[in-house]
Coordinates of C-alpha atoms in Angstrom, one line a residue:
X1 CA -10.2 16.9 27.9
X2 CA -7.1 15.3 26.2
X3 CA -6.7 16.7 23.3
X4 CA -7.0 14.2 20.6
X5 CA -10.4 12.7 21.7
X6 CA -11.5 15.6 19.4
X7 CA -12.3 15.2 15.9
X8 CA -13.2 19.5 14.6
X9 CA -15.0 17.6 11.0
X10 CA -17.3 14.9 12.6
X11 CA -18.1 18.0 15.2
X12 CA -18.6 20.6 12.6
X13 CA -21.1 18.4 10.1
X14 CA -22.8 17.9 13.3
X15 CA -23.3 21.5 13.7
X16 CA -23.7 22.4 10.1
X17 CA -27.1 18.7 9.8
X18 CA -29.1 20.9 13.9
X19 CA -29.0 23.9 11.5
X20 CA -31.6 22.1 8.9
X21 CA -29.1 24.6 6.7
X22 CA -31.2 24.5 3.5
X23 CA -28.6 22.8 -0.3
X24 CA -29.4 24.8 -3.6
X25 CA -25.3 23.6 -3.4
X26 CA -23.6 20.1 -4.9
X27 CA -24.1 17.5 -4.7
X28 CA -26.8 16.8 -6.3
X29 CA -29.4 13.5 -4.2
X30 CA -29.8 17.0 -1.6
X31 CA -28.8 14.6 1.0
X32 CA -30.7 11.5 0.4
X33 CA -33.3 12.9 -0.9
X34 CA -33.2 12.5 -3.8
X35 CA -33.6 8.7 -3.9
X36 CA -34.5 6.2 -1.0
X37 CA -32.4 3.3 -3.1
X38 CA -29.2 5.3 -2.0
X39 CA -30.4 5.8 1.9
X40 CA -31.9 2.7 1.9
X41 CA -28.0 1.1 0.7
X42 CA -25.5 3.5 2.0
X43 CA -28.3 4.3 5.3
X44 CA -29.3 7.4 6.2
X45 CA -26.8 8.8 8.3
X46 CA -24.0 8.3 5.9
X47 CA -25.9 10.2 3.2
X48 CA -26.8 13.0 5.3
X49 CA -22.7 14.5 6.0
X50 CA -22.7 13.6 2.2
X51 CA -22.4 17.9 2.2
X52 CA -19.5 19.7 0.0
X53 CA -17.2 22.4 0.8
X54 CA -19.1 26.2 2.8
X55 CA -17.1 28.6 5.2
X56 CA -18.5 26.9 7.9
X57 CA -16.8 23.3 6.9
X58 CA -13.7 24.4 5.5
X59 CA -12.1 23.2 2.6
X60 CA -9.9 20.4 2.5
X61 CA -7.5 22.2 -1.0
X62 CA -6.7 25.4 1.2
X63 CA -7.2 24.8 4.5
X64 CA -8.3 27.5 7.0
X65 CA -11.0 26.1 9.8
X66 CA -12.1 22.7 11.0
X67 CA -10.2 20.5 8.4
X68 CA -7.0 22.4 9.1
X69 CA -7.2 21.7 12.8
X70 CA -7.9 18.3 12.3
X71 CA -5.2 17.6 10.0
X72 CA -2.9 19.7 13.4
X73 CA -4.5 16.8 14.9
X74 CA -3.3 13.9 12.2
X75 CA 0.3 15.4 12.9
X76 CA 0.3 15.3 16.6
X77 CA -1.1 11.9 17.1
X78 CA 1.6 11.1 14.0
X79 CA 4.6 13.1 16.0
X80 CA 5.0 14.8 12.2
X81 CA 4.8 17.8 11.4
X82 CA 2.4 18.4 9.4
X83 CA -0.6 16.2 7.4
X84 CA -2.2 16.4 4.8
X85 CA -6.2 14.2 4.2
X86 CA -5.8 13.0 1.1
X87 CA -9.1 11.5 -0.2
X88 CA -7.7 9.4 -3.7
X89 CA -6.0 7.0 -1.5
X90 CA -2.7 6.1 -0.6
X91 CA -1.8 6.8 -4.5
X92 CA -2.6 9.6 -4.5
X93 CA -0.3 10.3 -1.8
X94 CA 2.9 9.0 -2.6
X95 CA 2.4 10.3 -6.3
X96 CA 2.4 13.7 -3.7
X97 CA 5.6 12.5 -2.6
X98 CA 7.7 12.1 -5.5
X99 CA 6.5 15.2 -7.2
X100 CA 7.8 17.1 -4.5
X101 CA 10.9 14.8 -4.1
X102 CA 11.6 15.0 -8.1
X103 CA 11.3 17.2 -11.5
X104 CA 11.6 15.8 -14.7
X105 CA 15.3 14.0 -15.3
X106 CA 16.0 14.0 -11.5
X107 CA 16.8 10.8 -10.4
X108 CA 15.0 8.8 -7.5
X109 CA 16.7 5.7 -5.5
X110 CA 14.2 3.5 -4.6
X111 CA 14.1 -0.5 -4.4
X112 CA 12.0 -2.3 -7.2
X113 CA 9.5 -4.3 -5.4
X114 CA 7.4 -1.1 -4.8
X115 CA 3.8 -0.7 -5.9
X116 CA 2.7 0.7 -9.2
X117 CA 1.4 4.6 -7.7
X118 CA 5.2 5.0 -7.8
X119 CA 6.4 4.2 -11.1
X120 CA 2.6 6.0 -12.8
X121 CA 4.5 8.7 -10.4
X122 CA 7.8 8.5 -12.3
X123 CA 5.3 8.3 -15.6
X124 CA 4.0 11.2 -14.9
X125 CA 6.4 13.5 -13.6
X126 CA 9.7 12.1 -15.6
X127 CA 11.8 11.7 -12.4
X128 CA 14.3 8.9 -13.2
X129 CA 14.3 5.9 -11.7
X130 CA 17.6 4.2 -10.4
X131 CA 16.2 0.8 -8.9
X132 CA 18.2 -0.7 -5.9
X133 CA 16.7 -4.9 -6.4
X134 CA 15.8 -6.1 -2.9
X135 CA 17.0 -8.9 -1.4
X136 CA 14.8 -12.6 -2.6
X137 CA 13.9 -15.3 0.0
X138 CA 14.4 -18.3 -2.2
X139 CA 12.2 -20.7 0.2
X140 CA 9.5 -18.3 0.3
X141 CA 10.0 -16.8 -2.9
X142 CA 9.4 -13.2 -1.5
X143 CA 11.1 -10.4 -2.4
X144 CA 12.9 -8.4 1.0
X145 CA 13.6 -5.1 1.8
X146 CA 17.6 -3.2 0.5
X147 CA 20.7 -3.7 2.4
X148 CA 22.0 -0.9 3.0
X149 CA 25.7 -1.8 1.7
X150 CA 23.2 -1.9 -1.7
X151 CA 21.9 0.8 -1.2
X152 CA 25.9 2.6 -0.3
X153 CA 26.8 1.8 -3.7
X154 CA 24.0 3.0 -5.5
X155 CA 23.8 6.8 -3.2
X156 CA 27.6 6.4 -4.4
X157 CA 27.0 6.7 -8.1
X158 CA 24.4 7.9 -8.5
X159 CA 25.3 11.4 -6.2
X160 CA 22.5 13.3 -7.6
X161 CA 19.5 11.8 -7.0
X162 CA 17.0 13.9 -5.2
X163 CA 15.5 10.8 -3.0
X164 CA 15.2 7.7 -1.8
X165 CA 12.1 5.5 -1.8
X166 CA 11.8 3.3 1.1
X167 CA 8.7 0.2 2.1
X168 CA 8.5 0.3 5.1
X169 CA 6.5 -2.5 4.9
X170 CA 6.9 -4.5 2.0
X171 CA 3.1 -6.3 1.9
X172 CA 4.6 -8.6 3.3
X173 CA 5.9 -7.1 6.3
X174 CA 8.9 -6.5 5.6
X175 CA 11.3 -3.9 7.3
X176 CA 14.5 -2.7 5.7
X177 CA 16.7 0.2 8.7
X178 CA 15.1 3.4 8.1
X179 CA 17.4 4.3 11.0
X180 CA 20.6 3.6 8.8
X181 CA 19.0 4.5 5.3
X182 CA 17.6 8.4 6.3
X183 CA 20.9 8.5 8.4
X184 CA 22.4 7.8 5.0
X185 CA 20.2 10.3 2.4
X186 CA 21.0 12.5 4.3
X187 CA 24.4 12.6 4.9
X188 CA 24.0 13.0 1.6
X189 CA 21.7 15.8 0.2
X190 CA 19.3 13.2 -0.2
X191 CA 14.7 13.2 0.9
X192 CA 13.5 10.0 2.2
X193 CA 9.7 9.3 1.1
X194 CA 8.6 6.5 3.3
X195 CA 5.5 4.2 1.5
X196 CA 4.2 3.5 4.9
X197 CA 0.0 2.1 2.8
X198 CA 0.8 -0.7 5.6
X199 CA 3.1 0.8 9.1
X200 CA -0.2 3.2 10.4
X201 CA 0.0 1.0 13.1
X202 CA 4.0 1.6 13.8
X203 CA 3.2 5.0 15.0
X204 CA 1.2 3.8 18.1
X205 CA 1.3 -0.4 18.9
X206 CA 5.0 -1.7 21.5
X207 CA 7.2 -4.3 19.7
X208 CA 6.8 -2.6 16.1
X209 CA 9.3 -1.4 13.0
X210 CA 10.1 1.7 13.9
X211 CA 8.1 4.4 12.0
X212 CA 9.5 6.8 9.4
X213 CA 8.7 10.1 11.6
X214 CA 10.2 8.9 14.1
X215 CA 13.6 7.9 12.4
X216 CA 13.4 11.0 10.4
X217 CA 12.0 10.7 7.5
X218 CA 11.2 13.7 5.5
X219 CA 7.9 12.3 4.2
X220 CA 5.3 9.1 4.9
X221 CA 1.6 8.5 3.2
X222 CA 0.3 5.8 5.8
X223 CA -3.0 4.1 4.7
X224 CA -4.9 4.3 8.3
X225 CA -8.0 2.1 5.9
X226 CA -5.8 -0.1 5.6
X227 CA -5.0 -1.1 10.1
X228 CA -6.3 2.0 11.2
X229 CA -9.9 2.1 11.1
X230 CA -10.5 4.6 8.7
X231 CA -13.0 4.2 5.5
X232 CA -11.9 3.0 2.0
X233 CA -10.0 5.6 0.1
X234 CA -8.2 7.5 2.9
X235 CA -5.4 8.4 4.0
X236 CA -3.0 11.2 5.6
X237 CA 0.6 12.5 4.0
X238 CA 2.7 12.7 6.9
X239 CA 5.6 15.5 6.5
X240 CA 8.9 16.6 8.7
X241 CA 11.3 19.5 9.3
X242 CA 13.2 19.5 5.5
X243 CA 9.6 20.3 3.8
X244 CA 7.8 22.7 2.9
X245 CA 4.1 22.2 3.7
X246 CA 2.9 24.8 1.8
X247 CA 4.6 24.1 -1.6
X248 CA 3.8 20.0 -0.7
X249 CA -0.4 21.3 -0.6
X250 CA 0.1 23.0 -3.5
X251 CA 1.2 19.7 -5.0
X252 CA -1.4 17.5 -3.3
X253 CA -3.4 19.9 -5.2
X254 CA -2.4 19.4 -9.1
X255 CA -4.1 16.0 -8.8
X256 CA -6.9 16.2 -5.8
X257 CA -10.7 16.8 -6.3
X258 CA -12.0 19.7 -5.5
X259 CA -14.9 17.6 -4.0
X260 CA -13.8 16.0 -0.9
X261 CA -15.9 13.6 0.4
X262 CA -16.8 14.6 4.3
X263 CA -17.6 11.3 4.8
X264 CA -14.7 10.1 4.2
X265 CA -12.6 12.5 6.5
X266 CA -15.2 13.0 9.2
X267 CA -13.1 8.9 9.2
X268 CA -9.5 9.8 8.5
X269 CA -10.8 12.2 12.1
X270 CA -12.7 9.1 13.8
X271 CA -10.2 6.8 13.6
X272 CA -7.3 9.2 14.6
X273 CA -8.7 10.0 18.1
X274 CA -9.3 6.5 18.6
X275 CA -6.2 5.7 17.5
X276 CA -4.2 8.3 19.5
X277 CA -6.4 6.8 22.8
X278 CA -7.1 3.6 22.2
X279 CA -3.9 3.0 19.9
X280 CA -1.0 1.1 21.8
X281 CA -4.3 -1.7 23.6
X282 CA -5.7 -2.3 20.1
X283 CA -2.5 -2.8 19.0
X284 CA -0.9 -5.6 21.8
X285 CA -4.3 -7.2 21.2
X286 CA -3.2 -7.6 17.0
X287 CA -0.1 -8.7 17.8
X288 CA -1.1 -11.4 20.3
X289 CA -4.0 -12.6 18.0
X290 CA -1.4 -12.9 15.2
X291 CA 0.8 -14.3 17.5
X292 CA -1.8 -16.9 18.0
X293 CA -2.2 -17.9 15.0
X294 CA 1.2 -18.3 13.0
X295 CA 1.9 -21.1 15.9
X296 CA -1.5 -23.1 15.1
X297 CA -1.5 -22.0 11.5
X298 CA 2.9 -24.0 12.0
X299 CA 0.7 -26.9 14.2
X300 CA -1.4 -27.7 11.1
X301 CA 2.3 -28.8 9.0
X302 CA 3.5 -28.2 6.0
X303 CA 2.0 -24.6 5.6
X304 CA 4.9 -21.9 7.0
X305 CA 3.1 -18.9 8.8
X306 CA 6.7 -16.8 8.7
X307 CA 7.5 -14.6 11.8
X308 CA 10.3 -12.6 13.6
X309 CA 13.0 -16.0 12.8
X310 CA 13.0 -14.4 8.8
X311 CA 15.1 -11.2 10.7
X312 CA 18.6 -11.5 9.5
X313 CA 19.7 -7.5 10.0
X314 CA 20.4 -6.3 6.5
X315 CA 17.4 -7.3 4.1
X316 CA 15.3 -7.8 6.4
X317 CA 16.1 -5.6 9.3
X318 CA 12.7 -6.1 11.2
X319 CA 9.5 -7.5 10.7
X320 CA 6.0 -6.3 11.3
X321 CA 4.3 -8.5 13.6
X322 CA 0.3 -7.5 12.5
X323 CA 0.8 -9.2 8.9
X324 CA -0.6 -12.7 8.7
X325 CA 2.3 -14.1 5.8
X326 CA 1.8 -17.7 4.8
X327 CA 3.7 -20.0 2.8
X328 CA 1.5 -22.7 1.0
X329 CA 3.5 -24.4 -1.6
X330 CA 4.1 -27.7 0.4
X331 CA 0.1 -28.6 0.4
X332 CA 1.0 -28.9 -3.3
X333 CA -1.4 -24.9 -3.6
X334 CA -0.1 -21.8 -5.0
X335 CA -0.7 -19.1 -2.7
X336 CA -3.7 -17.7 -5.4
X337 CA -5.3 -21.0 -5.2
X338 CA -5.6 -21.3 -1.6
X339 CA -6.6 -17.4 -2.1
X340 CA -9.4 -18.6 -4.2
X341 CA -10.6 -21.9 -2.2
X342 CA -10.8 -19.6 1.4
X343 CA -13.2 -17.0 -0.7
X344 CA -15.3 -20.1 -3.1
X345 CA -15.5 -23.0 -0.7
X346 CA -15.1 -20.9 3.1
X347 CA -15.9 -17.8 2.5
X348 CA -13.4 -16.5 3.6
X349 CA -11.3 -13.2 2.3
X350 CA -8.3 -12.7 2.4
X351 CA -5.5 -9.8 1.7
X352 CA -4.1 -11.6 -1.3
X353 CA -2.2 -14.9 -3.1
X354 CA 0.9 -14.7 -5.3
X355 CA 2.5 -18.1 -6.1
X356 CA 3.3 -19.4 -3.2
X357 CA 1.8 -17.2 -0.3
X358 CA -1.2 -15.2 1.8
X359 CA -1.2 -12.9 3.3
X360 CA -4.1 -12.0 6.1
X361 CA -4.8 -8.3 7.1
X362 CA -5.5 -8.5 10.8
X363 CA -6.4 -5.2 12.3
X364 CA -8.5 -3.1 14.4
X365 CA -12.0 -5.3 13.5
X366 CA -10.6 -8.5 13.5
X367 CA -12.5 -10.9 16.6
X368 CA -11.1 -14.2 17.6
X369 CA -13.7 -16.2 16.2
X370 CA -13.5 -15.1 13.4
X371 CA -9.6 -16.2 13.3
X372 CA -10.8 -19.6 14.3
X373 CA -12.5 -19.9 11.8
X374 CA -9.0 -18.9 9.0
X375 CA -7.3 -21.7 11.1
X376 CA -9.9 -24.3 10.8
X377 CA -10.3 -24.0 7.1
X378 CA -6.3 -23.8 5.9
X379 CA -6.3 -27.4 7.9
X380 CA -9.5 -28.6 6.1
X381 CA -7.9 -27.5 3.1
X382 CA -4.3 -29.1 3.6
X383 CA -6.5 -32.7 4.0
X384 CA -8.2 -32.3 1.0
X385 CA -6.1 -30.5 -1.9
X386 CA -2.7 -32.1 -0.5
X387 CA -1.0 -33.3 -3.0
X388 CA 3.2 -32.9 -5.0
X389 CA 4.1 -29.2 -5.1
X390 CA 8.0 -30.4 -6.6
X391 CA 6.3 -28.4 -9.9
X392 CA 5.3 -25.3 -8.3
X393 CA 7.3 -21.8 -8.7
X394 CA 9.7 -20.9 -6.1
X395 CA 10.2 -17.2 -6.2
X396 CA 8.5 -13.9 -7.3
X397 CA 10.9 -11.6 -8.1
X398 CA 12.8 -10.9 -11.8
X399 CA 15.8 -8.7 -11.5
X400 CA 14.8 -5.6 -14.3
X401 CA 16.4 -4.8 -17.1
X402 CA 15.7 -0.8 -17.5
X403 CA 16.5 0.7 -21.1
X404 CA 13.9 4.0 -20.9
X405 CA 12.9 6.3 -17.9
X406 CA 9.0 4.6 -17.7
X407 CA 7.4 8.4 -19.0
X408 CA 9.9 7.9 -22.1
X409 CA 8.7 4.3 -22.9
X410 CA 4.8 4.3 -21.4
X411 CA 4.5 7.8 -23.8
X412 CA 6.7 6.4 -26.9
X413 CA 5.3 5.2 -29.7
X414 CA 4.7 1.8 -29.8
X415 CA 3.1 -1.2 -31.2
X416 CA 0.5 -3.8 -30.0
X417 CA 2.5 -7.8 -30.0
X418 CA 2.0 -11.6 -28.8
X419 CA 3.0 -11.8 -25.8
X420 CA 5.2 -15.4 -27.3
X421 CA 6.7 -12.8 -29.7
X422 CA 7.6 -9.7 -27.0
X423 CA 11.2 -11.1 -26.1
X424 CA 13.8 -8.7 -26.8
X425 CA 11.4 -5.9 -27.4
X426 CA 10.9 -3.3 -24.1
X427 CA 7.9 -3.2 -22.4
X428 CA 6.2 -0.1 -22.9
X429 CA 3.6 -0.8 -20.2
X430 CA 2.8 -2.4 -16.6
X431 CA 2.4 -5.9 -16.3
X432 CA 1.7 -6.8 -12.6
X433 CA -0.8 -8.8 -10.8
X434 CA -3.3 -6.8 -8.1
X435 CA -3.0 -7.4 -5.1
X436 CA -0.3 -6.4 -4.6
X437 CA 0.4 -3.9 -7.5
X438 CA 3.6 -4.4 -7.7
X439 CA 4.7 -4.1 -11.3
X440 CA 6.2 -7.9 -12.7
X441 CA 7.3 -6.1 -15.6
X442 CA 7.3 -1.5 -16.2
X443 CA 7.4 0.8 -19.4
X444 CA 10.9 0.9 -20.6
X445 CA 12.1 -2.6 -18.4
X446 CA 13.1 -5.6 -21.6
X447 CA 10.6 -8.7 -22.2
X448 CA 12.5 -11.9 -21.3
X449 CA 11.8 -15.3 -21.5
X450 CA 12.0 -15.5 -17.8
X451 CA 9.1 -12.7 -17.3
X452 CA 6.9 -14.7 -19.8
X453 CA 6.9 -17.9 -18.4
X454 CA 5.8 -16.1 -14.6
X455 CA 3.6 -14.3 -16.3
X456 CA 2.0 -17.1 -17.7
X457 CA 2.2 -19.6 -14.7
X458 CA 0.5 -16.7 -12.2
X459 CA -2.1 -16.9 -15.2
X460 CA -2.6 -20.5 -16.0
X461 CA -2.6 -20.2 -11.4
X462 CA -5.1 -17.5 -11.0
X463 CA -3.9 -14.4 -10.6
X464 CA -5.9 -11.4 -12.0
X465 CA -3.2 -9.1 -14.4
X466 CA -3.5 -6.1 -14.8
X467 CA -1.3 -2.6 -16.4
X468 CA -2.4 -3.7 -20.6
X469 CA -4.3 -2.3 -23.1
X470 CA -5.6 -5.8 -23.9
X471 CA -7.7 -6.5 -20.7
X472 CA -6.7 -10.8 -21.7
X473 CA -3.1 -10.5 -21.3
X474 CA -2.4 -12.0 -24.4
X475 CA -1.0 -9.1 -26.8
X476 CA 1.3 -6.1 -25.1
X477 CA 2.5 -3.0 -26.2
X478 CA 5.7 -2.5 -26.4
X479 CA 8.8 0.3 -27.3
X480 CA 9.1 1.6 -31.4
X481 CA 13.4 1.6 -31.3

């Protein structure tokens, strides 16, 4: 039997269920006995494995049994030294990586187009960001990866930095030259932390960008729930040889729940087994589907479903072919407008829309029929709504002016001002569109007219803006200086 066919947590849950153990522990619903509604909505089999930690089922905060074995199988499948099951999503894994690498006041080098979870980690631990501005593709209006030359300059100016943080890939499927970044970092005694929230498939598919573990990165977080088939909120943290796993476990336990869901952990167990055994075939199919969709959408005209042709061996070192990113500006609609119309008029929910693009996630659960519906809907949207596009914004990324660390700004004395009156002041909170959750402005950065104009435009087009105390974002909290 192939070791990867084993699912230790699932097997333990089945055995536990067979013993008909009387439960005088939590959860209080007692495997669905509390109310019929719970079973009607979630299903009997799901509710009946919602157990608490016990000796036969192990404990995720100090695994010595079936969870330990399941994590070892995960590490083996991903070619890592160790792995940890994360039930707080990849957000918790990103934060655990940064807490492991950096203490208060220490520097971390990272691209500014990181997910909010990374900057939230800096707010919590007090590490100081040294940003590398990503490249920008002005035609598509998107931020790219980091160029090696830019990273070298930043490393030379900040030799005391503890780590380099890398998106592998970005939300748009773009990858930096991770192998060279690892070589540069290790030469300068820095760790490499990879956010692979959208890169689970890199470990199993062919003709995809290099994975973080293969490139020699020290830590990586992977959202198996995004492209690997596990349940929402389940993720894994991977570590390589330069990192002390026992210390990482202590860091994880600072913020992880002491009641991790066996439903989520069993889904990680199942997804890992399926990927390890069938991943190559699964992602071969996914790539073929995405390439087919790109070709058909580009035939419609005015849309641009971009792919490997945008690679420039610099800030676009490689491209994730499973990503179906579509530039919409030339039909006269912002990406967020196409996103809304697809859902409201065609019952098609895609991952996100920004001011110029949409992203459709194609992964293990997709079928050709649904893909044809998306292609047909985009063709009809163009026919119904095409108009002049010259008035639309043509870029997404704005270089930040960093004045203070995120922690200092977030916990500073602050006051609220009208957004229009905030120019020149320092933000004490985040503003971001979610998804993708990349801050337009973060605590400690100067508010400019360009930022305000962008925020207003994004709101007008329908982007959901998050992060501010004022839910309507008419006001913003700024630092007392």
